[in-house]
């Protein structure tokens, strides 16, 4: 069930019986038809463990379940919205890694779980969480379906391949997908030590096969 882009800051979902959409609470702007909105207390399809993982880390983002039949328009805080379609070319779909506060809405057919940042990059994975302000957990959405994410200033998609890793400012990182390894690299030299550097002492290096989504700003949501 793809989202339809209304403009750069709003998307629309067509809800049919038997389908559901999860969205951030308060993200509904308008709707028509017989549609219900209920708080999701179980962490989406991630269930109890998904909810508890984020609650322990203080990183829970409240969701609501949208069901029924009709049209629903979503947006939040005037942020730019970018739609990502997962699983179009593979039978099993693929996986998107995205911060919970970046999620505007996503297809209920997608499987939701959480990933501990230390599982990718060990200690540096934890450091990355602190440097970026993203915390100790990130959200995984797997399967086939659509995801609407929020960003400042719009989003650019950059392909990742083994021959050419992509380096991203951690504050500009939004999400990535595919078979990708990510680690925090440093460019700390004598200029940074005396305050004459570029200010880009840390970069997020992504390598493998996939795509990274980067916003046109270093501002957090």
Coordinates of N, CA and C in Angstrom, one line a residue:
X1 N 0.8 -1.2 0.0 CA 0.0 0.0 0.0 C 0.9 1.2 0.0
X2 N 1.2 1.8 -1.2 CA 2.1 2.9 -1.2 C 1.4 4.2 -0.7
X3 N 2.3 5.1 -0.2 CA 1.8 6.5 0.2 C 1.9 7.3 -1.1
X4 N 0.9 8.2 -1.2 CA 0.8 9.2 -2.3 C 1.3 10.5 -1.8
X5 N 2.3 11.1 -2.4 CA 2.8 12.4 -2.0 C 1.9 13.5 -2.4
X6 N 1.4 14.3 -1.5 CA 0.6 15.5 -1.7 C 1.4 16.7 -2.0
X7 N 2.4 16.9 -1.2 CA 3.4 17.9 -1.4 C 4.7 17.5 -0.6
X8 N 5.7 18.3 -0.5 CA 6.9 17.9 0.2 C 6.7 17.7 1.7
X9 N 5.6 18.0 2.3 CA 5.4 17.8 3.7 C 4.2 17.1 4.1
X10 N 3.5 16.5 3.1 CA 2.3 15.7 3.4 C 2.2 14.5 2.5
X11 N 1.7 13.4 3.0 CA 1.4 12.2 2.2 C 0.0 11.7 2.6
X12 N -0.5 10.9 1.6 CA -1.8 10.3 1.8 C -1.8 8.8 1.7
X13 N -2.5 8.1 2.5 CA -2.7 6.7 2.5 C -4.1 6.3 2.2
X14 N -4.3 5.3 1.3 CA -5.6 4.8 1.0 C -5.8 3.6 1.9
X15 N -6.7 3.6 2.9 CA -6.9 2.5 3.8 C -8.1 1.7 3.4
X16 N -7.8 0.3 3.3 CA -8.9 -0.6 2.9 C -9.1 -1.6 4.0
X17 N -10.3 -2.2 4.1 CA -10.6 -3.2 5.1 C -9.5 -4.3 5.1
X18 N -9.1 -4.7 6.3 CA -8.0 -5.8 6.4 C -6.6 -5.2 6.3
X19 N -6.4 -3.9 6.0 CA -5.1 -3.3 6.0 C -5.0 -2.4 7.2
X20 N -3.8 -2.1 7.6 CA -3.5 -1.1 8.7 C -2.3 -0.4 8.4
X21 N -2.2 0.8 9.0 CA -1.0 1.7 8.9 C -0.7 2.1 10.3
X22 N 0.6 2.1 10.6 CA 1.1 2.7 11.9 C 1.7 4.0 11.6
X23 N 1.4 5.0 12.5 CA 1.9 6.3 12.4 C 2.3 6.9 13.7
X24 N 3.1 7.9 13.7 CA 3.3 8.6 15.0 C 2.0 9.2 15.5
X25 N 1.8 9.2 16.8 CA 0.6 9.8 17.3 C 0.6 11.3 17.0
X26 N -0.5 11.8 16.6 CA -0.6 13.2 16.3 C -0.3 13.6 14.9
X27 N 0.1 12.5 14.0 CA 0.5 12.8 12.7 C -0.6 12.9 11.7
X28 N -1.8 12.5 12.1 CA -3.0 12.6 11.2 C -3.4 14.1 11.0
X29 N -3.4 14.5 9.8 CA -3.8 15.9 9.5 C -5.3 16.0 9.1
X30 N -5.8 15.0 8.3 CA -7.1 15.0 7.8 C -7.5 13.6 7.3
X31 N -8.8 13.3 7.3 CA -9.1 12.0 6.7 C -10.6 12.1 6.2
X32 N -10.9 11.1 5.4 CA -12.3 10.9 5.0 C -12.6 9.4 5.0
X33 N -13.9 9.1 5.2 CA -14.3 7.7 5.3 C -14.5 7.2 6.7
X34 N -14.6 5.9 6.8 CA -14.8 5.3 8.1 C -13.4 4.7 8.6
X35 N -12.7 5.6 9.3 CA -11.3 5.3 9.7 C -11.3 5.4 11.2
X36 N -10.6 4.4 11.9 CA -10.4 4.5 13.3 C -8.9 4.7 13.6
X37 N -8.6 5.4 14.7 CA -7.3 5.6 15.2 C -7.2 5.2 16.7
X38 N -6.3 4.2 17.0 CA -6.2 3.7 18.3 C -4.7 3.7 18.7
X39 N -4.4 4.0 20.0 CA -3.0 4.0 20.5 C -2.5 2.6 20.3
X40 N -1.2 2.5 19.9 CA -0.6 1.2 19.8 C 0.3 1.0 21.0
X41 N -0.1 0.1 21.9 CA 0.6 -0.1 23.1 C 1.7 -1.2 23.1
X42 N 1.8 -1.9 22.0 CA 2.7 -3.1 21.9 C 3.9 -2.9 21.0
X43 N 4.2 -1.6 20.7 CA 5.4 -1.4 19.9 C 5.3 -1.8 18.4
X44 N 4.0 -1.6 17.8 CA 3.8 -2.0 16.4 C 4.0 -3.5 16.3
X45 N 4.5 -4.0 15.2 CA 4.6 -5.5 15.0 C 5.9 -6.0 15.7
X46 N 6.6 -5.1 16.4 CA 7.7 -5.6 17.2 C 7.3 -6.2 18.5
X47 N 6.0 -5.9 18.9 CA 5.5 -6.5 20.1 C 6.1 -6.0 21.4
X48 N 5.9 -6.8 22.4 CA 6.3 -6.3 23.8 C 7.8 -6.1 23.9
X49 N 8.7 -6.9 23.3 CA 10.1 -6.7 23.4 C 10.6 -5.5 22.7
X50 N 9.9 -5.1 21.6 CA 10.3 -3.9 20.9 C 10.0 -2.7 21.8
X51 N 8.8 -2.8 22.4 CA 8.4 -1.7 23.3 C 9.3 -1.6 24.5
X52 N 9.6 -2.7 25.1 CA 10.4 -2.7 26.4 C 11.8 -2.2 26.1
X53 N 12.4 -2.6 24.9 CA 13.8 -2.2 24.6 C 13.9 -0.7 24.5
X54 N 12.9 -0.1 23.9 CA 13.0 1.4 23.8 C 12.6 2.1 25.1
X55 N 11.7 1.5 25.9 CA 11.3 2.1 27.1 C 12.5 2.1 28.1
X56 N 13.2 1.0 28.1 CA 14.4 0.9 29.0 C 15.4 2.0 28.6
X57 N 15.6 2.2 27.3 CA 16.6 3.2 26.9 C 16.0 4.6 26.8
X58 N 14.7 4.8 27.2 CA 14.1 6.1 27.1 C 13.9 6.6 25.7
X59 N 13.7 5.7 24.7 CA 13.7 6.1 23.3 C 12.4 5.8 22.7
X60 N 11.3 5.6 23.4 CA 10.1 5.2 22.9 C 9.4 6.3 22.1
X61 N 8.9 6.0 20.9 CA 8.1 7.0 20.2 C 6.7 6.4 20.1
X62 N 5.7 7.1 20.6 CA 4.3 6.6 20.6 C 3.8 6.4 19.2
X63 N 3.1 5.3 19.0 CA 2.5 5.0 17.7 C 1.0 4.9 17.8
X64 N 0.3 5.1 16.7 CA -1.1 4.8 16.7 C -1.4 3.9 15.5
X65 N -2.4 3.0 15.6 CA -2.9 2.1 14.5 C -4.0 2.8 13.8
X66 N -3.9 2.8 12.5 CA -5.0 3.4 11.6 C -5.6 2.2 10.8
X67 N -6.9 2.1 10.9 CA -7.6 1.0 10.2 C -9.0 1.5 9.7
X68 N -9.6 0.7 8.9 CA -10.9 1.0 8.4 C -11.0 1.1 6.9
X69 N -11.7 2.1 6.4 CA -11.8 2.3 4.9 C -11.9 3.8 4.7
X70 N -10.9 4.4 3.9 CA -11.0 5.8 3.6 C -9.6 6.3 3.2
X71 N -9.4 7.6 3.3 CA -8.2 8.3 2.9 C -7.7 9.1 4.1
X72 N -6.4 8.9 4.4 CA -5.8 9.6 5.6 C -4.6 10.4 5.1
X73 N -4.5 11.6 5.6 CA -3.4 12.5 5.2 C -2.5 12.6 6.5
X74 N -1.2 12.5 6.3 CA -0.2 12.5 7.4 C 0.8 13.6 7.1
X75 N 1.3 14.2 8.2 CA 2.4 15.2 8.2 C 2.7 15.5 9.7
X76 N 3.8 16.1 10.0 CA 4.1 16.4 11.4 C 5.2 17.5 11.5
X77 N 4.8 18.5 12.2 CA 5.8 19.6 12.5 C 6.3 20.4 11.3
X78 N 5.7 20.2 10.2 CA 6.2 20.9 9.0 C 7.4 20.3 8.4
X79 N 7.8 19.1 8.8 CA 9.0 18.5 8.3 C 8.8 18.0 6.9
X80 N 9.9 17.9 6.1 CA 9.8 17.3 4.8 C 9.6 15.8 5.0
X81 N 8.8 15.3 4.0 CA 8.5 13.8 4.1 C 9.0 13.2 2.8
X82 N 9.6 12.0 3.1 CA 10.2 11.2 1.9 C 9.6 9.8 2.0
X83 N 9.2 9.3 0.9 CA 8.6 7.9 0.9 C 9.6 6.9 0.4
X84 N 9.7 5.8 1.1 CA 10.7 4.7 0.7 C 9.8 3.5 0.5
X85 N 9.9 2.9 -0.7 CA 9.2 1.6 -1.0 C 10.2 0.5 -0.8
X86 N 9.8 -0.5 0.0 CA 10.7 -1.6 0.3 C 10.2 -2.9 -0.4
X87 N 11.2 -3.7 -0.9 CA 10.9 -5.0 -1.3 C 10.4 -5.2 -2.7
X88 N 10.5 -4.1 -3.6 CA 10.0 -4.2 -4.9 C 10.7 -5.2 -5.8
X89 N 12.0 -5.5 -5.6 CA 12.7 -6.3 -6.5 C 13.1 -7.7 -5.9
X90 N 12.7 -8.0 -4.7 CA 13.1 -9.2 -4.0 C 11.9 -9.9 -3.5
X91 N 11.8 -11.3 -3.5 CA 10.6 -12.0 -3.0 C 10.4 -11.8 -1.6
X92 N 11.5 -11.7 -0.8 CA 11.3 -11.6 0.7 C 11.3 -10.1 1.2
X93 N 11.5 -9.2 0.2 CA 11.6 -7.8 0.6 C 12.9 -7.5 1.1
X94 N 13.1 -6.3 1.7 CA 14.4 -5.9 2.4 C 14.1 -5.2 3.6
X95 N 15.2 -4.6 4.2 CA 15.1 -4.1 5.6 C 15.6 -2.6 5.5
X96 N 14.8 -1.8 6.2 CA 15.2 -0.4 6.4 C 15.6 -0.2 7.9
X97 N 16.7 0.5 8.1 CA 17.1 0.9 9.5 C 16.9 2.4 9.6
X98 N 16.1 2.8 10.6 CA 15.7 4.2 10.7 C 15.4 4.5 12.1
X99 N 15.7 5.7 12.5 CA 15.4 6.2 13.9 C 13.9 6.3 14.1
X100 N 13.4 5.9 15.3 CA 12.0 5.9 15.6 C 11.4 7.3 15.4
X101 N 12.1 8.4 15.8 CA 11.6 9.7 15.7 C 11.5 10.2 14.3
X102 N 12.1 9.5 13.3 CA 12.1 9.9 11.9 C 10.8 9.3 11.2
X103 N 10.2 8.3 11.9 CA 9.1 7.6 11.2 C 7.8 8.5 11.3
X104 N 7.3 8.8 10.2 CA 6.0 9.4 10.1 C 4.9 8.4 10.1
X105 N 5.0 7.4 9.2 CA 4.0 6.4 9.0 C 4.6 5.2 8.2
X106 N 4.1 4.0 8.4 CA 4.5 2.9 7.7 C 3.5 1.8 7.5
X107 N 3.6 1.0 6.5 CA 2.7 0.0 6.1 C 2.6 -1.1 7.2
X108 N 1.4 -1.5 7.6 CA 1.3 -2.5 8.7 C 1.7 -3.8 8.3
X109 N 2.0 -4.1 7.0 CA 2.5 -5.4 6.5 C 4.0 -5.5 6.9
X110 N 4.7 -4.5 7.2 CA 6.1 -4.5 7.5 C 6.3 -5.1 8.9
X111 N 7.4 -5.9 9.1 CA 7.7 -6.4 10.4 C 8.6 -5.4 11.1
X112 N 8.3 -5.0 12.3 CA 9.0 -4.0 13.1 C 9.8 -4.7 14.2
X113 N 11.1 -4.3 14.4 CA 11.9 -4.8 15.5 C 12.9 -3.7 15.8
X114 N 13.6 -3.9 16.9 CA 14.7 -2.9 17.3 C 16.0 -3.6 17.3
X115 N 17.1 -2.8 17.0 CA 18.4 -3.3 16.9 C 19.3 -2.5 17.9
X116 N 20.0 -3.2 18.7 CA 21.0 -2.6 19.6 C 22.2 -2.1 18.8
X117 N 22.5 -0.8 19.0 CA 23.6 -0.2 18.2 C 24.9 -0.9 18.4
X118 N 25.2 -1.5 19.6 CA 26.4 -2.2 19.8 C 26.6 -3.4 18.9
X119 N 25.5 -3.9 18.3 CA 25.6 -5.1 17.4 C 26.2 -4.8 16.1
X120 N 26.3 -3.5 15.7 CA 27.0 -3.1 14.5 C 28.1 -2.1 14.9
X121 N 29.3 -2.6 14.9 CA 30.4 -1.8 15.2 C 30.9 -1.8 16.7
X122 N 30.3 -2.7 17.5 CA 30.8 -2.8 18.9 C 30.7 -1.5 19.6
X123 N 31.8 -1.2 20.3 CA 31.9 0.0 21.1 C 31.6 1.2 20.3
X124 N 32.2 1.2 19.0 CA 32.0 2.4 18.2 C 30.5 2.5 17.8
X125 N 29.8 1.4 17.7 CA 28.4 1.5 17.5 C 27.7 2.3 18.6
X126 N 28.1 2.1 19.8 CA 27.5 2.8 21.0 C 28.0 4.3 20.9
X127 N 29.2 4.5 20.6 CA 29.7 5.9 20.4 C 28.9 6.6 19.4
X128 N 28.7 5.9 18.3 CA 27.9 6.5 17.2 C 26.5 7.0 17.7
X129 N 25.9 6.1 18.5 CA 24.6 6.5 19.0 C 24.6 7.7 19.9
X130 N 25.7 7.9 20.6 CA 25.8 9.1 21.5 C 26.2 10.3 20.6
X131 N 27.1 10.2 19.7 CA 27.5 11.3 18.8 C 26.4 11.8 18.0
X132 N 25.6 10.9 17.5 CA 24.5 11.4 16.6 C 23.2 11.8 17.4
X133 N 23.2 11.5 18.7 CA 22.0 11.8 19.5 C 20.9 10.8 19.2
X134 N 21.2 9.6 18.5 CA 20.2 8.7 18.2 C 20.0 7.6 19.2
X135 N 20.8 7.6 20.3 CA 20.6 6.7 21.4 C 21.2 5.3 21.1
X136 N 20.7 4.3 21.9 CA 21.3 3.0 21.8 C 20.6 2.0 20.9
X137 N 19.4 2.3 20.5 CA 18.6 1.4 19.7 C 18.2 2.1 18.4
X138 N 18.0 1.3 17.3 CA 17.4 1.8 16.1 C 16.3 0.9 15.6
X139 N 15.4 1.4 14.8 CA 14.3 0.6 14.3 C 14.6 -0.1 13.0
X140 N 14.1 -1.4 12.9 CA 14.2 -2.1 11.7 C 12.8 -2.4 11.2
X141 N 12.6 -2.1 9.9 CA 11.3 -2.4 9.2 C 11.7 -3.3 8.1
X142 N 11.1 -4.5 8.1 CA 11.5 -5.6 7.1 C 10.2 -6.0 6.3
X143 N 10.5 -6.4 5.0 CA 9.4 -7.0 4.2 C 9.1 -6.1 3.0
X144 N 7.9 -6.2 2.6 CA 7.4 -5.4 1.4 C 6.4 -4.4 1.9
X145 N 6.6 -3.1 1.5 CA 5.7 -2.1 1.9 C 6.3 -0.7 1.8
X146 N 5.6 0.3 2.2 CA 6.0 1.7 2.1 C 6.3 2.3 3.5
X147 N 7.2 3.2 3.6 CA 7.6 3.9 4.8 C 7.7 5.4 4.5
X148 N 7.1 6.2 5.3 CA 7.2 7.7 5.1 C 8.1 8.2 6.3
X149 N 9.2 8.8 5.9 CA 10.2 9.3 6.9 C 10.2 10.8 6.9
X150 N 10.6 11.4 8.0 CA 10.7 12.9 8.1 C 12.1 13.3 8.1
X151 N 12.3 14.5 7.6 CA 13.7 15.1 7.5 C 13.6 16.6 7.4
X152 N 14.7 17.3 7.7 CA 14.8 18.7 7.5 C 15.4 19.0 6.1
X153 N 14.7 19.8 5.3 CA 15.3 20.2 4.1 C 15.2 19.2 2.9
X154 N 14.5 18.2 3.1 CA 14.4 17.2 2.0 C 15.5 16.1 2.1
X155 N 15.4 15.1 1.3 CA 16.2 13.9 1.4 C 16.8 13.6 0.0
X156 N 18.1 13.2 0.0 CA 18.7 12.6 -1.2 C 19.1 11.2 -0.9
X157 N 18.9 10.3 -2.0 CA 19.3 8.9 -1.9 C 20.6 8.7 -2.5
X158 N 21.5 8.1 -1.8 CA 22.9 7.8 -2.3 C 23.1 6.3 -2.3
X159 N 23.4 5.7 -3.5 CA 23.7 4.3 -3.6 C 25.0 4.0 -2.9
X160 N 25.1 2.8 -2.3 CA 26.3 2.3 -1.6 C 26.8 1.0 -2.4
X161 N 28.0 0.9 -2.7 CA 28.6 -0.3 -3.3 C 30.0 -0.6 -2.6
X162 N 30.4 -1.8 -2.7 CA 31.7 -2.2 -2.1 C 32.9 -1.4 -2.6
X163 N 32.9 -0.9 -3.8 CA 34.0 -0.2 -4.3 C 34.0 1.3 -3.9
X164 N 32.9 1.8 -3.4 CA 32.8 3.2 -3.1 C 31.9 3.4 -1.8
X165 N 32.5 3.2 -0.6 CA 31.7 3.5 0.6 C 31.3 5.0 0.6
X166 N 30.2 5.2 1.3 CA 29.7 6.6 1.5 C 29.9 7.0 2.9
X167 N 30.5 8.3 3.0 CA 30.7 8.9 4.3 C 29.6 10.0 4.5
X168 N 28.9 10.0 5.6 CA 27.8 10.9 5.9 C 28.1 11.6 7.2
X169 N 27.7 12.8 7.3 CA 27.7 13.5 8.6 C 26.7 12.8 9.5
X170 N 27.0 12.4 10.7 CA 26.1 11.7 11.5 C 24.8 12.5 11.8
X171 N 24.9 13.8 11.8 CA 23.7 14.6 12.1 C 22.7 14.7 10.8
X172 N 23.3 14.4 9.7 CA 22.5 14.4 8.4 C 21.9 13.1 8.0
X173 N 22.4 12.0 8.7 CA 21.9 10.7 8.4 C 20.4 10.5 8.8
X174 N 19.6 9.9 7.9 CA 18.2 9.6 8.2 C 18.0 8.2 8.3
X175 N 18.4 7.4 7.3 CA 18.1 5.9 7.3 C 19.0 5.3 6.3
X176 N 19.1 3.9 6.3 CA 19.7 3.2 5.3 C 19.0 1.8 5.1
X177 N 19.3 1.2 4.0 CA 18.7 -0.1 3.7 C 19.7 -1.0 2.9
X178 N 19.4 -2.3 2.9 CA 20.2 -3.2 2.2 C 21.3 -3.9 3.1
X179 N 22.2 -4.6 2.5 CA 23.2 -5.3 3.1 C 24.4 -4.4 3.4
X180 N 24.3 -3.6 4.4 CA 25.2 -2.5 4.7 C 25.8 -2.6 6.1
X181 N 27.1 -2.4 6.1 CA 27.8 -2.2 7.4 C 28.0 -0.7 7.6
X182 N 27.8 -0.3 8.9 CA 28.1 1.1 9.2 C 28.9 1.2 10.4
X183 N 29.9 2.2 10.4 CA 30.7 2.4 11.5 C 31.1 3.9 11.6
X184 N 31.4 4.3 12.8 CA 31.8 5.7 13.0 C 33.3 5.8 12.8
X185 N 33.7 6.7 11.8 CA 35.1 6.9 11.6 C 35.5 8.3 12.1
X186 N 36.7 8.5 12.4 CA 37.2 9.8 12.9 C 38.2 10.4 12.0
X187 N 38.2 11.7 12.0 CA 39.2 12.5 11.2 C 39.8 13.5 12.1
X188 N 40.1 13.0 13.3 CA 40.6 13.9 14.4 C 42.1 14.1 14.2
X189 N 42.5 15.3 13.9 CA 43.9 15.7 13.7 C 44.3 16.9 14.5
X190 N 45.5 17.4 14.2 CA 46.0 18.5 15.1 C 45.1 19.7 14.9
X191 N 44.5 19.9 13.7 CA 43.7 21.1 13.5 C 42.5 21.1 14.4
X192 N 41.8 19.9 14.5 CA 40.7 19.8 15.4 C 41.1 20.0 16.9
X193 N 42.3 19.5 17.2 CA 42.8 19.7 18.6 C 43.0 21.1 19.0
X194 N 43.3 22.0 18.1 CA 43.5 23.4 18.4 C 42.3 24.3 17.9
X195 N 41.2 23.6 17.5 CA 40.1 24.3 17.2 C 40.1 25.0 15.8
X196 N 41.0 24.5 14.9 CA 41.1 25.1 13.5 C 40.6 24.1 12.5
X197 N 40.0 23.0 12.9 CA 39.6 22.0 11.9 C 38.3 22.4 11.2
X198 N 37.8 21.4 10.4 CA 36.6 21.7 9.6 C 35.3 21.6 10.4
X199 N 35.4 21.0 11.6 CA 34.2 20.7 12.4 C 33.6 19.4 12.1
X200 N 34.2 18.6 11.2 CA 33.7 17.3 10.7 C 34.6 16.2 11.3
X201 N 34.8 16.2 12.6 CA 35.7 15.2 13.2 C 35.2 13.8 13.1
X202 N 33.9 13.6 13.1 CA 33.3 12.2 13.0 C 32.5 12.1 11.7
X203 N 32.6 11.0 11.0 CA 31.8 10.7 9.9 C 31.2 9.2 10.0
X204 N 30.0 9.0 9.5 CA 29.4 7.7 9.5 C 29.8 7.1 8.1
X205 N 30.6 6.0 8.2 CA 31.0 5.3 7.0 C 30.1 4.1 6.7
X206 N 29.4 4.0 5.5 CA 28.6 2.9 5.2 C 29.1 2.2 4.0
X207 N 29.2 0.9 4.1 CA 29.8 0.1 3.0 C 29.0 -1.2 2.7
X208 N 29.1 -1.7 1.6 CA 28.3 -2.9 1.2 C 27.5 -2.6 0.0
X209 N 26.2 -3.2 0.0 CA 25.3 -3.0 -1.1 C 24.0 -2.4 -0.5
X210 N 23.6 -1.2 -1.0 CA 22.3 -0.7 -0.5 C 22.2 0.8 -0.8
X211 N 21.5 1.5 0.1 CA 21.1 2.9 -0.1 C 21.1 3.6 1.2
X212 N 21.7 4.9 1.2 CA 21.6 5.7 2.4 C 20.8 6.9 2.1
X213 N 20.0 7.3 3.1 CA 19.1 8.5 2.9 C 19.7 9.6 3.8
X214 N 19.9 10.8 3.2 CA 20.6 11.9 3.8 C 19.8 13.1 3.7
X215 N 19.6 13.8 4.8 CA 18.8 15.1 4.8 C 19.7 16.3 4.5
X216 N 19.1 17.4 4.0 CA 19.9 18.5 3.6 C 20.0 19.5 4.8
X217 N 20.4 18.9 5.9 CA 20.5 19.7 7.1 C 21.2 18.9 8.2
X218 N 21.9 19.6 9.2 CA 22.5 18.9 10.3 C 21.6 19.1 11.5
X219 N 20.4 19.5 11.3 CA 19.5 19.8 12.5 C 18.7 18.6 12.8
X220 N 18.6 18.3 14.1 CA 17.8 17.1 14.6 C 16.3 17.5 14.6
X221 N 15.5 16.5 14.5 CA 14.0 16.7 14.6 C 13.6 17.1 16.0

